[in-house]
PDB file of C-alpha atoms in Angstrom:
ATOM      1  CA  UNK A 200      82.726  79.662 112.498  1.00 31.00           C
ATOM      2  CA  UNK A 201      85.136  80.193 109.640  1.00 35.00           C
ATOM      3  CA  UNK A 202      85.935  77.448 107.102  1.00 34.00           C
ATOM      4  CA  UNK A 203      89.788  77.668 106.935  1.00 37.00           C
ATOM      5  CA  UNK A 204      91.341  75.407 109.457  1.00 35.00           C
ATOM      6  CA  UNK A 205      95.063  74.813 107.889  1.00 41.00           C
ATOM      7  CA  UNK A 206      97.894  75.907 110.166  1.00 41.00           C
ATOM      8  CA  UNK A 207      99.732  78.937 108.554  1.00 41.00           C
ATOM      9  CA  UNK A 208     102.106  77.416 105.698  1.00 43.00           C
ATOM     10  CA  UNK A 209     105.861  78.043 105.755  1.00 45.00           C
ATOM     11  CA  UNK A 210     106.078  81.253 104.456  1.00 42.00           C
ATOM     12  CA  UNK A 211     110.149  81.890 104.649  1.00 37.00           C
ATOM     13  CA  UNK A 212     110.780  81.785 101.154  1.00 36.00           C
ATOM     14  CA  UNK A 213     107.921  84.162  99.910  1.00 38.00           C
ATOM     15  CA  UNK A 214     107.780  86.687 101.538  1.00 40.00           C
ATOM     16  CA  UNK A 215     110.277  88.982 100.176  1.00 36.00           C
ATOM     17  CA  UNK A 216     109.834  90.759  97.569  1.00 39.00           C
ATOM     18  CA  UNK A 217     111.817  92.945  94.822  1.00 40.00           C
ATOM     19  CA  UNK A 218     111.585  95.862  94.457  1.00 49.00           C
ATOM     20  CA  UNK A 219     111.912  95.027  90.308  1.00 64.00           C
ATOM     21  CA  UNK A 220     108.655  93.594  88.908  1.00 80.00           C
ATOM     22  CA  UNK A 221     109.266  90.582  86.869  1.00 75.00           C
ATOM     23  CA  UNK A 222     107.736  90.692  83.533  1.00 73.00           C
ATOM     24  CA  UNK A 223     105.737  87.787  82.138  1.00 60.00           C
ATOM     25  CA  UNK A 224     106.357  86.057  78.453  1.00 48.00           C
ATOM     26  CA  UNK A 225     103.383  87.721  77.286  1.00 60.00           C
ATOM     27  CA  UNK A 226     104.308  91.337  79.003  1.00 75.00           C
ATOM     28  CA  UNK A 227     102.161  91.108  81.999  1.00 91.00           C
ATOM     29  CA  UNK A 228     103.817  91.552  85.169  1.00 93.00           C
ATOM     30  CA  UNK A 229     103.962  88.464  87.431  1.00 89.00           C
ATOM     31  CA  UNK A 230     103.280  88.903  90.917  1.00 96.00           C
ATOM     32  CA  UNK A 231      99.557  91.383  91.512  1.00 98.00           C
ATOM     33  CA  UNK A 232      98.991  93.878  94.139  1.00 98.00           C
ATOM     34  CA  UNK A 233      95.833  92.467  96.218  1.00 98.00           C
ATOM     35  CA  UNK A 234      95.328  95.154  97.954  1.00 98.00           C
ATOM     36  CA  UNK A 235      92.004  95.613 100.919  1.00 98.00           C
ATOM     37  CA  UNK A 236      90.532  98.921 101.759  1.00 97.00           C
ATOM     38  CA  UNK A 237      88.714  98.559 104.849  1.00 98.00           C
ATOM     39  CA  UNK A 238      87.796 102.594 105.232  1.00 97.00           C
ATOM     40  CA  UNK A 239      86.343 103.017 108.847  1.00 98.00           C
ATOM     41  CA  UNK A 240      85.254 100.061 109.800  1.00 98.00           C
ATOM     42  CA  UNK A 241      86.415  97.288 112.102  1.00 97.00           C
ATOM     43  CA  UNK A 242      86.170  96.555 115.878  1.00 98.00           C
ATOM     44  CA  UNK A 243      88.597  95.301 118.448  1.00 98.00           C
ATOM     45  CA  UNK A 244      87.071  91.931 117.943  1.00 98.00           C
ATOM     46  CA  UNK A 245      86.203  92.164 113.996  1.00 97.00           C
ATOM     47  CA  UNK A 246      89.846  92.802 113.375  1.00 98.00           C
ATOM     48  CA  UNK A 247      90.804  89.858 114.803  1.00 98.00           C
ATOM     49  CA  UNK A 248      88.548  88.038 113.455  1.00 98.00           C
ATOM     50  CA  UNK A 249      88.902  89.111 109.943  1.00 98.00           C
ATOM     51  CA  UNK A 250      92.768  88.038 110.895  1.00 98.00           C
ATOM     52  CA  UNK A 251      92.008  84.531 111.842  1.00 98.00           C
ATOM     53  CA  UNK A 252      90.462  84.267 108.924  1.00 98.00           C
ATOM     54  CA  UNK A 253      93.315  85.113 106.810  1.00 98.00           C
ATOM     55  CA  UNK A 254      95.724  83.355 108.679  1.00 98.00           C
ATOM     56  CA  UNK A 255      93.941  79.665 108.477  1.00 98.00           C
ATOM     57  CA  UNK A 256      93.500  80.167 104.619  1.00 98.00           C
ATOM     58  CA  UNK A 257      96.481  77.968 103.756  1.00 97.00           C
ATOM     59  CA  UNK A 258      98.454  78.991 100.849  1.00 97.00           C
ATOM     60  CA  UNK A 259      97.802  82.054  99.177  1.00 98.00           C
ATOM     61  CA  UNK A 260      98.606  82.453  95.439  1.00 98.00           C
ATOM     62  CA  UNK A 261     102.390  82.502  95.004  1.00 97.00           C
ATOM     63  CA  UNK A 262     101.656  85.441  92.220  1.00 97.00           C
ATOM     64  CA  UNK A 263      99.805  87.609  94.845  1.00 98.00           C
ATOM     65  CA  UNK A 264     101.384  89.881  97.419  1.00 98.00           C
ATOM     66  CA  UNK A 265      98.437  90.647  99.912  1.00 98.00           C
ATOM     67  CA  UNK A 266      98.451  94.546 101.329  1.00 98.00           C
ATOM     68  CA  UNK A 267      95.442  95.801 104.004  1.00 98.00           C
ATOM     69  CA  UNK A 268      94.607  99.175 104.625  1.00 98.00           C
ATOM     70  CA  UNK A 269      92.936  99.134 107.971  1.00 98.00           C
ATOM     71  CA  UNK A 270      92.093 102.251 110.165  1.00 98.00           C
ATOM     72  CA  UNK A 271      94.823 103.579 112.379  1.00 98.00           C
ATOM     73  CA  UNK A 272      93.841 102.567 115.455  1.00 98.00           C
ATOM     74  CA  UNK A 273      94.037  99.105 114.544  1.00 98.00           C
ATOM     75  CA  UNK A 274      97.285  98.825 112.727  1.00 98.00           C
ATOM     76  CA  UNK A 275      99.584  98.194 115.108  1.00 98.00           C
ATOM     77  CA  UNK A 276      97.229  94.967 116.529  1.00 98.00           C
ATOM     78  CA  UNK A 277      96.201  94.140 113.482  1.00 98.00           C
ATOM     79  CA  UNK A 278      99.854  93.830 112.522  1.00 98.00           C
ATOM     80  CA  UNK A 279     100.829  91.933 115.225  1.00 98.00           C
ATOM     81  CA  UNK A 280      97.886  89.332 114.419  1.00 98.00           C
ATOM     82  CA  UNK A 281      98.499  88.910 110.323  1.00 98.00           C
ATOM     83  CA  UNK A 282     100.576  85.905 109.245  1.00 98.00           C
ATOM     84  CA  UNK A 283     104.091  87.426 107.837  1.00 97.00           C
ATOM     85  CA  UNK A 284     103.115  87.167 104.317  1.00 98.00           C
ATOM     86  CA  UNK A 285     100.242  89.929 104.753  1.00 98.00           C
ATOM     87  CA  UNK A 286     101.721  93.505 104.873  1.00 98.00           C
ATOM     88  CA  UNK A 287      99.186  96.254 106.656  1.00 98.00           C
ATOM     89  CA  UNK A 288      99.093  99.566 105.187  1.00 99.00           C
ATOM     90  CA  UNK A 289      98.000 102.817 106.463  1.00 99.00           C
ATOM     91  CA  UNK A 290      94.723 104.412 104.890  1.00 98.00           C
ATOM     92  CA  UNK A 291      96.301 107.946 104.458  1.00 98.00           C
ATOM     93  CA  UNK A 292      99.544 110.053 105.595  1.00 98.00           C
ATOM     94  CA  UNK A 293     100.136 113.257 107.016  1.00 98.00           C
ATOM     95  CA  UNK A 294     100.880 116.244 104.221  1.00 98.00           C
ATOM     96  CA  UNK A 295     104.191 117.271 106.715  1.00 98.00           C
ATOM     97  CA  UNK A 296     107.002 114.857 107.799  1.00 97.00           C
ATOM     98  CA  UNK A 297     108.554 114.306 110.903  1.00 98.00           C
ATOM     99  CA  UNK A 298     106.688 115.211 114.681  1.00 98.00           C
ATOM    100  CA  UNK A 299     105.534 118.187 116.103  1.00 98.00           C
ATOM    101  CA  UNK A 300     102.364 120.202 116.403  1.00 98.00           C
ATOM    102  CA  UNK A 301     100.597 118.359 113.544  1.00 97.00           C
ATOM    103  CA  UNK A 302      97.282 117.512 115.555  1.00 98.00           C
ATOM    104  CA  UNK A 303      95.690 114.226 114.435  1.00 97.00           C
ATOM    105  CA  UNK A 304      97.486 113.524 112.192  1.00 98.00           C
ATOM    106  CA  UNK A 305     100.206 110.358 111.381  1.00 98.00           C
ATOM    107  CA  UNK A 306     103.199 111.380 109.872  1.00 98.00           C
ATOM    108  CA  UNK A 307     105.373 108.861 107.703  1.00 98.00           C
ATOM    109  CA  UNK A 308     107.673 109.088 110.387  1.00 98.00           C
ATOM    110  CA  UNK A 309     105.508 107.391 112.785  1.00 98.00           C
ATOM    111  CA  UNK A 310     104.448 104.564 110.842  1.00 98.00           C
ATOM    112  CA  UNK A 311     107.853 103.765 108.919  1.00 98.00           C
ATOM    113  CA  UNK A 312     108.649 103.434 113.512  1.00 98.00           C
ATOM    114  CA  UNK A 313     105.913 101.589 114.199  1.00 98.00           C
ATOM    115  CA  UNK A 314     106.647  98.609 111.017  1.00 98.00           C
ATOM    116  CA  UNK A 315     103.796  99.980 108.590  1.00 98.00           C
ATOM    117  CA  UNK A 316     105.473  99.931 105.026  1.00 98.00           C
ATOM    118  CA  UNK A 317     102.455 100.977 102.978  1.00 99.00           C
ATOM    119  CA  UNK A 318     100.459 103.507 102.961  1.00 99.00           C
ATOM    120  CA  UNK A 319      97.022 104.543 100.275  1.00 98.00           C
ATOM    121  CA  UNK A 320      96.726 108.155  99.347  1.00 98.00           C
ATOM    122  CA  UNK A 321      94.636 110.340  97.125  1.00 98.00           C
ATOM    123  CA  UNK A 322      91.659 107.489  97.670  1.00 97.00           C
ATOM    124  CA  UNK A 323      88.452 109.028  95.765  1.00 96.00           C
ATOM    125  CA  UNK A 324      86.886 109.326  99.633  1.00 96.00           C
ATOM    126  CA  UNK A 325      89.490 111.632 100.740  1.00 98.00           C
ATOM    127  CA  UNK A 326      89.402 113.607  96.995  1.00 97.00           C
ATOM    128  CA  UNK A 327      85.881 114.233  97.470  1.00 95.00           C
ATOM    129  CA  UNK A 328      85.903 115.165 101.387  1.00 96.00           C
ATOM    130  CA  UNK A 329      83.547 114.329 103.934  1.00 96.00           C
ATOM    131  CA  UNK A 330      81.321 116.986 103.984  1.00 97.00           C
ATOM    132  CA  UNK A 331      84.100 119.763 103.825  1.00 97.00           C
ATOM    133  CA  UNK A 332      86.721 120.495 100.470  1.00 97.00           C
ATOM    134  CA  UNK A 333      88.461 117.293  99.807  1.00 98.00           C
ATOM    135  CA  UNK A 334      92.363 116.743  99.088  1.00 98.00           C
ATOM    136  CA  UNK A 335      93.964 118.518  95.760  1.00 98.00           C
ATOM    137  CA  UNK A 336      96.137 116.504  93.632  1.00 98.00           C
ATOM    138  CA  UNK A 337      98.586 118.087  94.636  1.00 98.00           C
ATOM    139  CA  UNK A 338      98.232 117.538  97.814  1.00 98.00           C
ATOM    140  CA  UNK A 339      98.426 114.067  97.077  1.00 98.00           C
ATOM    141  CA  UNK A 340     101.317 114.317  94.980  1.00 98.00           C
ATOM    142  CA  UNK A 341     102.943 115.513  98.507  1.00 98.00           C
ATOM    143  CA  UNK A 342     101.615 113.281 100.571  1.00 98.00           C
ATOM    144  CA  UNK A 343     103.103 110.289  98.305  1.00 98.00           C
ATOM    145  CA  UNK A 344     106.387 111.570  98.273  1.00 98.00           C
ATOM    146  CA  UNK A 345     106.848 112.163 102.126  1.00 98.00           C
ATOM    147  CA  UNK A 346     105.697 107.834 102.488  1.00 98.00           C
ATOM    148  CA  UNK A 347     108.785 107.346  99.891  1.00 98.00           C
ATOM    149  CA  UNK A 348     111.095 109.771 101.466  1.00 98.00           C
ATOM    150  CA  UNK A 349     110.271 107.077 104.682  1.00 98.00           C
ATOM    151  CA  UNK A 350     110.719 104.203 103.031  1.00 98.00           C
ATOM    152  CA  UNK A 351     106.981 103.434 102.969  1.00 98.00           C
ATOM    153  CA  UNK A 352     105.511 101.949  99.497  1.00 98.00           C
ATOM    154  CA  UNK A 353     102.220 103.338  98.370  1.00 98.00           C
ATOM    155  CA  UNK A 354      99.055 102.703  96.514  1.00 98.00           C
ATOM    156  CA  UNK A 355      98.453 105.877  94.698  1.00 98.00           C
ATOM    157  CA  UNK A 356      94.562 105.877  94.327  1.00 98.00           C
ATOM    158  CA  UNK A 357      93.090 107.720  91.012  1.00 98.00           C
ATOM    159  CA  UNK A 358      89.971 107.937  88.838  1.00 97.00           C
ATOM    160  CA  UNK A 359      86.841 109.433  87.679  1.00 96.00           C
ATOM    161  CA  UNK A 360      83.536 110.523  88.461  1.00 93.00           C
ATOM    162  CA  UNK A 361      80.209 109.506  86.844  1.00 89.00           C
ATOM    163  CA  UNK A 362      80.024 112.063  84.788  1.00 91.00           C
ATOM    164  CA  UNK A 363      83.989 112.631  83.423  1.00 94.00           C
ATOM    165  CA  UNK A 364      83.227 108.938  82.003  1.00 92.00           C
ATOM    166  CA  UNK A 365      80.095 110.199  80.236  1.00 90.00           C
ATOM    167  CA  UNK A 366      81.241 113.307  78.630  1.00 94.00           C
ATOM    168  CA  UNK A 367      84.585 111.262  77.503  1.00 95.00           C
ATOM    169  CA  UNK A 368      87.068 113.109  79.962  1.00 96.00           C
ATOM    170  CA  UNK A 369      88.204 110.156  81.760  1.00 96.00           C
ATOM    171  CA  UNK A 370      91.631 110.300  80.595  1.00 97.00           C
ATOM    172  CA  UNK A 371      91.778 114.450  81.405  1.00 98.00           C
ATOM    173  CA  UNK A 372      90.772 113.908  85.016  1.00 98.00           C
ATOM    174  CA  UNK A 373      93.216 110.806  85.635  1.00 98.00           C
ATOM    175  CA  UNK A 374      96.272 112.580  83.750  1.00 98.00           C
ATOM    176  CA  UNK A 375      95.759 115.635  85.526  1.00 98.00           C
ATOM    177  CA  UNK A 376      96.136 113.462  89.124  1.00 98.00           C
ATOM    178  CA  UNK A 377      98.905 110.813  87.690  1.00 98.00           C
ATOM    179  CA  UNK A 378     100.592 115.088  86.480  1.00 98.00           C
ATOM    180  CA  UNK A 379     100.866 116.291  89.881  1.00 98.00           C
ATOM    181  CA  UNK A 380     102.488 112.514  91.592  1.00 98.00           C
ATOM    182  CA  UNK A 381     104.725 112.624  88.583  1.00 98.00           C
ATOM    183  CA  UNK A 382     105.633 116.247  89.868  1.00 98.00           C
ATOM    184  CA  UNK A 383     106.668 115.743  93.270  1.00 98.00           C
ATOM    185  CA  UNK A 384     108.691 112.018  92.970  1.00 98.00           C
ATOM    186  CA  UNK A 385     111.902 111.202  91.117  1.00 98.00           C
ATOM    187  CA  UNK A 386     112.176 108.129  88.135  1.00 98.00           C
ATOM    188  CA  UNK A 387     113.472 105.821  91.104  1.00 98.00           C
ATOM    189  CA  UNK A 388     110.315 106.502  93.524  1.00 98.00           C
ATOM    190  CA  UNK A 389     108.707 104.876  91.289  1.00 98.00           C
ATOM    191  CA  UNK A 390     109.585 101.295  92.138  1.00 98.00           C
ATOM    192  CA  UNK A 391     107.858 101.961  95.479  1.00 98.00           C
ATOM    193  CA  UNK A 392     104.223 103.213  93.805  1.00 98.00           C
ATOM    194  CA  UNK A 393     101.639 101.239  92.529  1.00 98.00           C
ATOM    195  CA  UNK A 394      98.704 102.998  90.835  1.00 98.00           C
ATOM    196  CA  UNK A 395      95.259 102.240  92.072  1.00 98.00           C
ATOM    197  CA  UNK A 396      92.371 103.049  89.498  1.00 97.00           C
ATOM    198  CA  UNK A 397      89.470 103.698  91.126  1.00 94.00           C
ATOM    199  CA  UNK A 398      86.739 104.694  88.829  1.00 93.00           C
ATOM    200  CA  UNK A 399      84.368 106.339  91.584  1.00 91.00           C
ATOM    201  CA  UNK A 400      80.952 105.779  90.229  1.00 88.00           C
ATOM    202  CA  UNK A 401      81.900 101.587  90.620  1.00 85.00           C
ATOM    203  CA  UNK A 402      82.663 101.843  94.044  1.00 81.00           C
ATOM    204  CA  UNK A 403      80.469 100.680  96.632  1.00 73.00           C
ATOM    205  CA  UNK A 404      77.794 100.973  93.821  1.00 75.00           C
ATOM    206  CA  UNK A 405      77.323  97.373  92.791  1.00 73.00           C
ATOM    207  CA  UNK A 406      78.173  98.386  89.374  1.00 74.00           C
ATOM    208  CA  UNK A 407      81.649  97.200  88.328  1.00 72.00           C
ATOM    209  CA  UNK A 408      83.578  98.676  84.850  1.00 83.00           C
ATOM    210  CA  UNK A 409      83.765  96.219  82.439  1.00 90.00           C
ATOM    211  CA  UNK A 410      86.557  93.694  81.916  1.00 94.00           C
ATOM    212  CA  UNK A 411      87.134  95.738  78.866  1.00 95.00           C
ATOM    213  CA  UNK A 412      86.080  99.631  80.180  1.00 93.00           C
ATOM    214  CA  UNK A 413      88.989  98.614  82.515  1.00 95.00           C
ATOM    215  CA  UNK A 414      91.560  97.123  80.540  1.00 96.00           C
ATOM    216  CA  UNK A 415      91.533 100.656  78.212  1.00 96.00           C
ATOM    217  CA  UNK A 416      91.919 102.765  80.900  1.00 96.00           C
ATOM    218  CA  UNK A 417      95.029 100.713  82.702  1.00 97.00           C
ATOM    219  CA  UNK A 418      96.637 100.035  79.018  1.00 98.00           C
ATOM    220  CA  UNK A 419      96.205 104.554  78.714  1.00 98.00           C
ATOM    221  CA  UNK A 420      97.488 105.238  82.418  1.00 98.00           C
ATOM    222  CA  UNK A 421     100.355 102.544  81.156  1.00 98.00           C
ATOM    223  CA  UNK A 422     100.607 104.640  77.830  1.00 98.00           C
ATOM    224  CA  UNK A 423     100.827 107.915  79.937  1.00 98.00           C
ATOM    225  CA  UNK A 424     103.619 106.619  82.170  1.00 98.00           C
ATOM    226  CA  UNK A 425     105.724 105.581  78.846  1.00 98.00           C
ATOM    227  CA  UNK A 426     105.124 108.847  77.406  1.00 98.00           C
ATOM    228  CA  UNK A 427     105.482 111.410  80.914  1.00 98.00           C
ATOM    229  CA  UNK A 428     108.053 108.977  82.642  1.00 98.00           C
ATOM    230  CA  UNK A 429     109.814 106.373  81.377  1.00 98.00           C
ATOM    231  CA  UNK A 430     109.378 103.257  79.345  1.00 98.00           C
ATOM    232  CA  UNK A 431     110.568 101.620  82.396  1.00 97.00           C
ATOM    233  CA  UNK A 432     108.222 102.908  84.807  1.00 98.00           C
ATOM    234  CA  UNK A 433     105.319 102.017  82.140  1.00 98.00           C
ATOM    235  CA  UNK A 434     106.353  98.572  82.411  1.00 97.00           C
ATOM    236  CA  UNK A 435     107.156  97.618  85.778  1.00 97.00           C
ATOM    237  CA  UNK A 436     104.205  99.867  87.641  1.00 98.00           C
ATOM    238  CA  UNK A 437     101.364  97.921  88.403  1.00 98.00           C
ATOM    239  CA  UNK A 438      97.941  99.378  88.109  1.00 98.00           C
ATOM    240  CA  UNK A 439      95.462  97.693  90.047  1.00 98.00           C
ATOM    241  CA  UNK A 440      92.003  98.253  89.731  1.00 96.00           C
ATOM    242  CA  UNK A 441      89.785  99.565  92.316  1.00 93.00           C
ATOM    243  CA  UNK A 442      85.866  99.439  91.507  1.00 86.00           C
ATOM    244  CA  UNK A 443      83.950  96.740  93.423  1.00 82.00           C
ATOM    245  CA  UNK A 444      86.421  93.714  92.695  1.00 89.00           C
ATOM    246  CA  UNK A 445      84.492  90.304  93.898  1.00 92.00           C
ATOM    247  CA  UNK A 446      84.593  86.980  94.373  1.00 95.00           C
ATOM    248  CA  UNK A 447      82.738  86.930  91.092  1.00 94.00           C
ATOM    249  CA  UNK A 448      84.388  88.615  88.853  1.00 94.00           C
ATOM    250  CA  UNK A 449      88.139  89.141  89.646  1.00 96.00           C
ATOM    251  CA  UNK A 450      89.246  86.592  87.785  1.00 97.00           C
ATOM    252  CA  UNK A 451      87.838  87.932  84.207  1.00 96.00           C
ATOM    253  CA  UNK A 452      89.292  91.468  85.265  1.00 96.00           C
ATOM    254  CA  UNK A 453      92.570  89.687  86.109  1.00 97.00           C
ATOM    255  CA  UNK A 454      92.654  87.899  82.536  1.00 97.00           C
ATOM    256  CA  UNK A 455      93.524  91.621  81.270  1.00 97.00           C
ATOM    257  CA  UNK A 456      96.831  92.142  80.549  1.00 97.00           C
ATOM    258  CA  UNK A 457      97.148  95.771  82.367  1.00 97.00           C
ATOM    259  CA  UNK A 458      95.044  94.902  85.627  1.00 98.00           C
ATOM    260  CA  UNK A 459      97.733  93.969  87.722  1.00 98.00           C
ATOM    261  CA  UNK A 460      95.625  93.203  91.031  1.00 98.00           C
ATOM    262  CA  UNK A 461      93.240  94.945  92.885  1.00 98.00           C
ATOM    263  CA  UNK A 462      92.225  97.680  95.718  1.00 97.00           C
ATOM    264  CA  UNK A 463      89.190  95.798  97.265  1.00 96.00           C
ATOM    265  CA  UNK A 464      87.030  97.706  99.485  1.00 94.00           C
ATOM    266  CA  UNK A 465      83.783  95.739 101.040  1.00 92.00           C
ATOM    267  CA  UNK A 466      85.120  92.671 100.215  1.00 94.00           C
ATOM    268  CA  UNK A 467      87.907  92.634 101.939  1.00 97.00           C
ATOM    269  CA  UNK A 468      86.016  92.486 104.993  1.00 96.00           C
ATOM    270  CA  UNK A 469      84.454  89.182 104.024  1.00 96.00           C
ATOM    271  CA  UNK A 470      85.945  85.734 103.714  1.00 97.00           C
ATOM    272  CA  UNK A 471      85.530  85.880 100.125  1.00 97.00           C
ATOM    273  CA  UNK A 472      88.700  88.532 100.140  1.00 98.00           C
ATOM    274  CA  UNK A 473      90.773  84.700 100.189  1.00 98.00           C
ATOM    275  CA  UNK A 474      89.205  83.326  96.419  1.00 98.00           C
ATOM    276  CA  UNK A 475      90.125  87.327  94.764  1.00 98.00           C
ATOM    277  CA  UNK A 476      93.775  86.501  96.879  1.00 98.00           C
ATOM    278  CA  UNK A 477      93.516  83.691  94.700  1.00 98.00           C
ATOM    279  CA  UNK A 478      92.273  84.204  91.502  1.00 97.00           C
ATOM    280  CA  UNK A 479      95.740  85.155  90.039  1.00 97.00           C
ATOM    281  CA  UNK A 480      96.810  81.068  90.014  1.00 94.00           C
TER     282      UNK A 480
END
């Protein structure tokens, strides 16, 4: 038995967004990227359920928009059971455009048809691999321009491992992947990417980055996008952060000035996903 039992607010006048972040009085940008990851997991009836839950929350946060990443095979019914102010992404997207003899995989073609306007890619998961050689940067870099060229927006996942953060090379691993996006989009693509920093040995570990450990990498991915793109870019991209955001403590990593949301993974599965929705009040 869930605890939300509001009918779904009114939700005409909020759910459109521009494409132009607006910028805060103290420089932070206004409206975060909550953003749920929910990997492979989810059954015909889970899905639904995790919807319902969602839908009877009431209000959300008028300075959140709410993104979920949800396995393929549930996108199309999970879309047709979200409330209209909760956009449902796709967890990856095909390295070629278009159709043809592409086996398994989902083109940007397909989803732009079938109403999906987000998509992840370059997620530390999918970096790594699953047992075989994961995905390059650059192919990446690809893979987030061909979601553009669709008209899809896209959460751009990057980050670390354990060890780049204890030898100090944090900022070499994360430039290299932010290098080879940069390399295959155009100054305007931009306005459709958000950057999701993931440092890997947080996620799914329990052990969370500082409020601070986070704030200095976002404000040196911002720094990087002044100095590689545009001043412009720097300012309007959010950079959400994507290692174990909770209940707990999104609200102390929101107070940062560069954390501009979050990519939740576990918790997004949970009810609790509705109070880190709302934390940005």
């Amino acid at each position: 038995v869930f605890l939300w039992e509001n009918e779904i607010p009114d939700l005409s006048s909020v759910i459109s967004f521009s494409h132009k972040n607006t910028i805060m009085s103290g420089g932070k940008i206004a409206k975060a990227l909550i953003g749920g990851n929910w990997k492979c997991n989810g059954t015909v009836a889970s899905v639904k359920a995790m919807a319902e839950v969602l839908n009877k929350a009431g209000h959300f946060s008028a300075n959140s928009e709410v993104v979920i990443a949800a396995p393929s095979i549930h996108l199309a019914a999970l879309k047709s059971y979200l409330r209209p102010d909760v956009a449902v992404s796709a967890e990856d997207v095909a390295f070629k455009t278009g159709y043809g003899a592409f086996t398994g995989e989902i083109s940007a073609d397909m989803l732009a048809d079938a109403g999906i306007n987000w998509t992840l890619t370059g997620h530390s998961e999918r970096r790594v691999g699953f047992g075989y050689p994961g995905e390059t940067s650059h192919v990446v870099g690809v893979k987030t321009k061909n979601a553009i060229s669709k008209g899809l927006s896209v959460m751009a996942c990057i980050g670390e491992q354990l060890a780049d953060r204890q030898n100090g090379t944090t900022m070499n691993v994360v430039s290299e992947q932010l290098e080879a996006i940069k390399a295959s989009l155009v100054e305007a693509d931009w306005k459709k990417v958000v950057i999701a920093y993931e440092p890997v040995w947080a996620i799914g570990t329990g052990v969370t980055a500082s409020p601070q450990q986070a704030q200095e990498t976002h404000a040196e991915i911002r720094a990087w996008l002044k100095k590689h793109v545009s001043a412009t870019v720097a300012a309007e991209t959010r950079i959400i952060y994507g290692g174990s955001a909770t209940a707990s403590n999104c609200k102390e990593l929101y107070s940062q000035p560069d954390i501009n949301g979050f990519l939740v993974g576990g918790a997004s599965l949970k009810p609790e996903f509705v109070d880190i929705i709302n934390c940005t009040k």
